[in-house]
mmCIF file with all atom_site columns, C-alpha atoms in Angstrom:
data_model
loop_
_atom_site.group_PDB
_atom_site.id
_atom_site.type_symbol
_atom_site.label_atom_id
_atom_site.label_alt_id
_atom_site.label_comp_id
_atom_site.label_asym_id
_atom_site.label_entity_id
_atom_site.label_seq_id
_atom_site.pdbx_PDB_ins_code
_atom_site.Cartn_x
_atom_site.Cartn_y
_atom_site.Cartn_z
_atom_site.occupancy
_atom_site.B_iso_or_equiv
_atom_site.pdbx_formal_charge
_atom_site.auth_seq_id
_atom_site.auth_comp_id
_atom_site.auth_asym_id
_atom_site.auth_atom_id
_atom_site.pdbx_PDB_model_num
ATOM 1  C CA . PRO H 1 1  ? -5.765  -46.590 3.493   1.00 82.00 ? 1  PRO H CA 1
ATOM 2  C CA . PHE H 1 2  ? -9.265  -45.213 3.229   1.00 93.00 ? 2  PHE H CA 1
ATOM 3  C CA . SER H 1 3  ? -12.582 -46.856 4.058   1.00 95.00 ? 3  SER H CA 1
ATOM 4  C CA . SER H 1 4  ? -13.042 -48.367 0.575   1.00 96.00 ? 4  SER H CA 1
ATOM 5  C CA . GLY H 1 5  ? -9.443  -49.392 -0.190  1.00 96.00 ? 5  GLY H CA 1
ATOM 6  C CA . ILE H 1 6  ? -5.889  -48.102 -0.453  1.00 95.00 ? 6  ILE H CA 1
ATOM 7  C CA . ASN H 1 7  ? -3.887  -45.670 -2.559  1.00 94.00 ? 7  ASN H CA 1
ATOM 8  C CA . LEU H 1 8  ? -0.395  -46.526 -3.737  1.00 94.00 ? 8  LEU H CA 1
ATOM 9  C CA . SER H 1 9  ? 2.179   -44.279 -5.339  1.00 94.00 ? 9  SER H CA 1
ATOM 10 C CA . VAL H 1 10 ? 3.944   -45.941 -8.270  1.00 95.00 ? 10 VAL H CA 1
ATOM 11 C CA . ASP H 1 11 ? 7.173   -44.403 -9.569  1.00 93.00 ? 11 ASP H CA 1
ATOM 12 C CA . ASP H 1 12 ? 8.928   -45.525 -12.752 1.00 90.00 ? 12 ASP H CA 1
ATOM 13 C CA . GLY H 1 13 ? 11.901  -43.186 -12.409 1.00 92.00 ? 13 GLY H CA 1
ATOM 14 C CA . THR H 1 14 ? 10.420  -40.548 -14.727 1.00 95.00 ? 14 THR H CA 1
ATOM 15 C CA . GLY H 1 15 ? 7.432   -39.660 -12.576 1.00 93.00 ? 15 GLY H CA 1
ATOM 16 C CA . ASN H 1 16 ? 4.793   -41.142 -10.316 1.00 93.00 ? 16 ASN H CA 1
ATOM 17 C CA . VAL H 1 17 ? 1.094   -41.826 -10.393 1.00 95.00 ? 17 VAL H CA 1
ATOM 18 C CA . ARG H 1 18 ? -1.458  -42.735 -7.761  1.00 95.00 ? 18 ARG H CA 1
ATOM 19 C CA . VAL H 1 19 ? -2.962  -46.220 -8.004  1.00 96.00 ? 19 VAL H CA 1
ATOM 20 C CA . THR H 1 20 ? -6.310  -46.640 -6.264  1.00 95.00 ? 20 THR H CA 1
ATOM 21 C CA . LEU H 1 21 ? -7.155  -50.189 -5.218  1.00 96.00 ? 21 LEU H CA 1
ATOM 22 C CA . PHE H 1 22 ? -10.693 -50.598 -3.970  1.00 96.00 ? 22 PHE H CA 1
ATOM 23 C CA . ASN H 1 23 ? -11.288 -53.392 -1.436  1.00 97.00 ? 23 ASN H CA 1
ATOM 24 C CA . ASN H 1 24 ? -13.196 -55.564 -3.939  1.00 97.00 ? 24 ASN H CA 1
ATOM 25 C CA . VAL H 1 25 ? -10.115 -55.521 -6.214  1.00 97.00 ? 25 VAL H CA 1
ATOM 26 C CA . LEU H 1 26 ? -7.497  -55.632 -3.448  1.00 97.00 ? 26 LEU H CA 1
ATOM 27 C CA . ALA H 1 27 ? -8.980  -58.873 -2.122  1.00 97.00 ? 27 ALA H CA 1
ATOM 28 C CA . TYR H 1 28 ? -7.980  -60.615 -5.379  1.00 97.00 ? 28 TYR H CA 1
ATOM 29 C CA . VAL H 1 29 ? -4.469  -59.204 -5.863  1.00 97.00 ? 29 VAL H CA 1
ATOM 30 C CA . PRO H 1 30 ? -2.102  -62.190 -5.918  1.00 96.00 ? 30 PRO H CA 1
ATOM 31 C CA . ASN H 1 31 ? 0.476   -61.961 -3.099  1.00 94.00 ? 31 ASN H CA 1
ATOM 32 C CA . ARG H 1 32 ? -1.076  -58.698 -1.877  1.00 94.00 ? 32 ARG H CA 1
ATOM 33 C CA . ASP H 1 33 ? 0.954   -58.916 1.345   1.00 95.00 ? 33 ASP H CA 1
ATOM 34 C CA . GLY H 1 34 ? 3.922   -57.990 -0.850  1.00 94.00 ? 34 GLY H CA 1
ATOM 35 C CA . LEU H 1 35 ? 2.465   -54.550 -1.601  1.00 94.00 ? 35 LEU H CA 1
ATOM 36 C CA . VAL H 1 36 ? 5.007   -52.686 0.517   1.00 93.00 ? 36 VAL H CA 1
ATOM 37 C CA . ALA H 1 37 ? 7.197   -49.641 -0.066  1.00 92.00 ? 37 ALA H CA 1
ATOM 38 C CA . GLY H 1 38 ? 9.872   -50.411 -2.641  1.00 93.00 ? 38 GLY H CA 1
ATOM 39 C CA . ALA H 1 39 ? 8.058   -53.405 -4.160  1.00 94.00 ? 39 ALA H CA 1
ATOM 40 C CA . ASN H 1 40 ? 8.188   -53.778 -7.951  1.00 95.00 ? 40 ASN H CA 1
ATOM 41 C CA . VAL H 1 41 ? 4.677   -53.914 -9.377  1.00 96.00 ? 41 VAL H CA 1
ATOM 42 C CA . ARG H 1 42 ? 2.988   -53.933 -12.758 1.00 95.00 ? 42 ARG H CA 1
ATOM 43 C CA . VAL H 1 43 ? -0.405  -52.230 -12.864 1.00 96.00 ? 43 VAL H CA 1
ATOM 44 C CA . VAL H 1 44 ? -2.997  -52.176 -15.637 1.00 96.00 ? 44 VAL H CA 1
ATOM 45 C CA . GLY H 1 45 ? -6.071  -50.030 -15.280 1.00 96.00 ? 45 GLY H CA 1
ATOM 46 C CA . LYS H 1 46 ? -8.201  -47.179 -16.426 1.00 94.00 ? 46 LYS H CA 1
ATOM 47 C CA . THR H 1 47 ? -6.747  -43.709 -15.995 1.00 94.00 ? 47 THR H CA 1
ATOM 48 C CA . GLU H 1 48 ? -9.022  -41.319 -14.164 1.00 90.00 ? 48 GLU H CA 1
ATOM 49 C CA . PHE H 1 49 ? -8.709  -37.793 -12.866 1.00 91.00 ? 49 PHE H CA 1
ATOM 50 C CA . PHE H 1 50 ? -9.978  -37.053 -9.352  1.00 83.00 ? 50 PHE H CA 1
ATOM 51 C CA . GLY H 1 51 ? -7.987  -33.988 -8.357  1.00 88.00 ? 51 GLY H CA 1
ATOM 52 C CA . ARG H 1 52 ? -4.911  -35.681 -9.878  1.00 90.00 ? 52 ARG H CA 1
ATOM 53 C CA . MET H 1 53 ? -4.182  -38.416 -12.386 1.00 92.00 ? 53 MET H CA 1
ATOM 54 C CA . GLN H 1 54 ? -4.617  -41.953 -11.076 1.00 95.00 ? 54 GLN H CA 1
ATOM 55 C CA . VAL H 1 55 ? -4.832  -45.515 -12.337 1.00 96.00 ? 55 VAL H CA 1
ATOM 56 C CA . VAL H 1 56 ? -7.763  -47.649 -11.183 1.00 96.00 ? 56 VAL H CA 1
ATOM 57 C CA . PRO H 1 57 ? -7.392  -51.403 -11.827 1.00 97.00 ? 57 PRO H CA 1
ATOM 58 C CA . ALA H 1 58 ? -10.650 -53.290 -12.433 1.00 97.00 ? 58 ALA H CA 1
ATOM 59 C CA . LEU H 1 59 ? -9.442  -56.748 -11.337 1.00 97.00 ? 59 LEU H CA 1
ATOM 60 C CA . GLY H 1 60 ? -7.020  -58.076 -8.760  1.00 97.00 ? 60 GLY H CA 1
ATOM 61 C CA . TYR H 1 61 ? -4.993  -59.711 -11.500 1.00 97.00 ? 61 TYR H CA 1
ATOM 62 C CA . ASP H 1 62 ? -4.395  -56.270 -13.021 1.00 98.00 ? 62 ASP H CA 1
ATOM 63 C CA . VAL H 1 63 ? -1.840  -55.795 -10.214 1.00 97.00 ? 63 VAL H CA 1
ATOM 64 C CA . THR H 1 64 ? 1.192   -58.053 -10.408 1.00 96.00 ? 64 THR H CA 1
ATOM 65 C CA . LEU H 1 65 ? 4.125   -58.136 -8.028  1.00 95.00 ? 65 LEU H CA 1
ATOM 66 C CA . GLN H 1 66 ? 7.348   -58.655 -9.981  1.00 90.00 ? 66 GLN H CA 1
#
């Protein structure tokens, strides 16, 4: 966690990417308590580069627990 949100690492078996969830988005993620290590998630967002590639969802519903 950081002051404005959290970073997750998402791995699809071929590689991983950082997902940055800012607090204003995280508050609207359905079932956000399920965002734990090993959880299956689907993430849609804009790719950005801040020192490394990351995905930044714009809305809570861009993050779905499977």
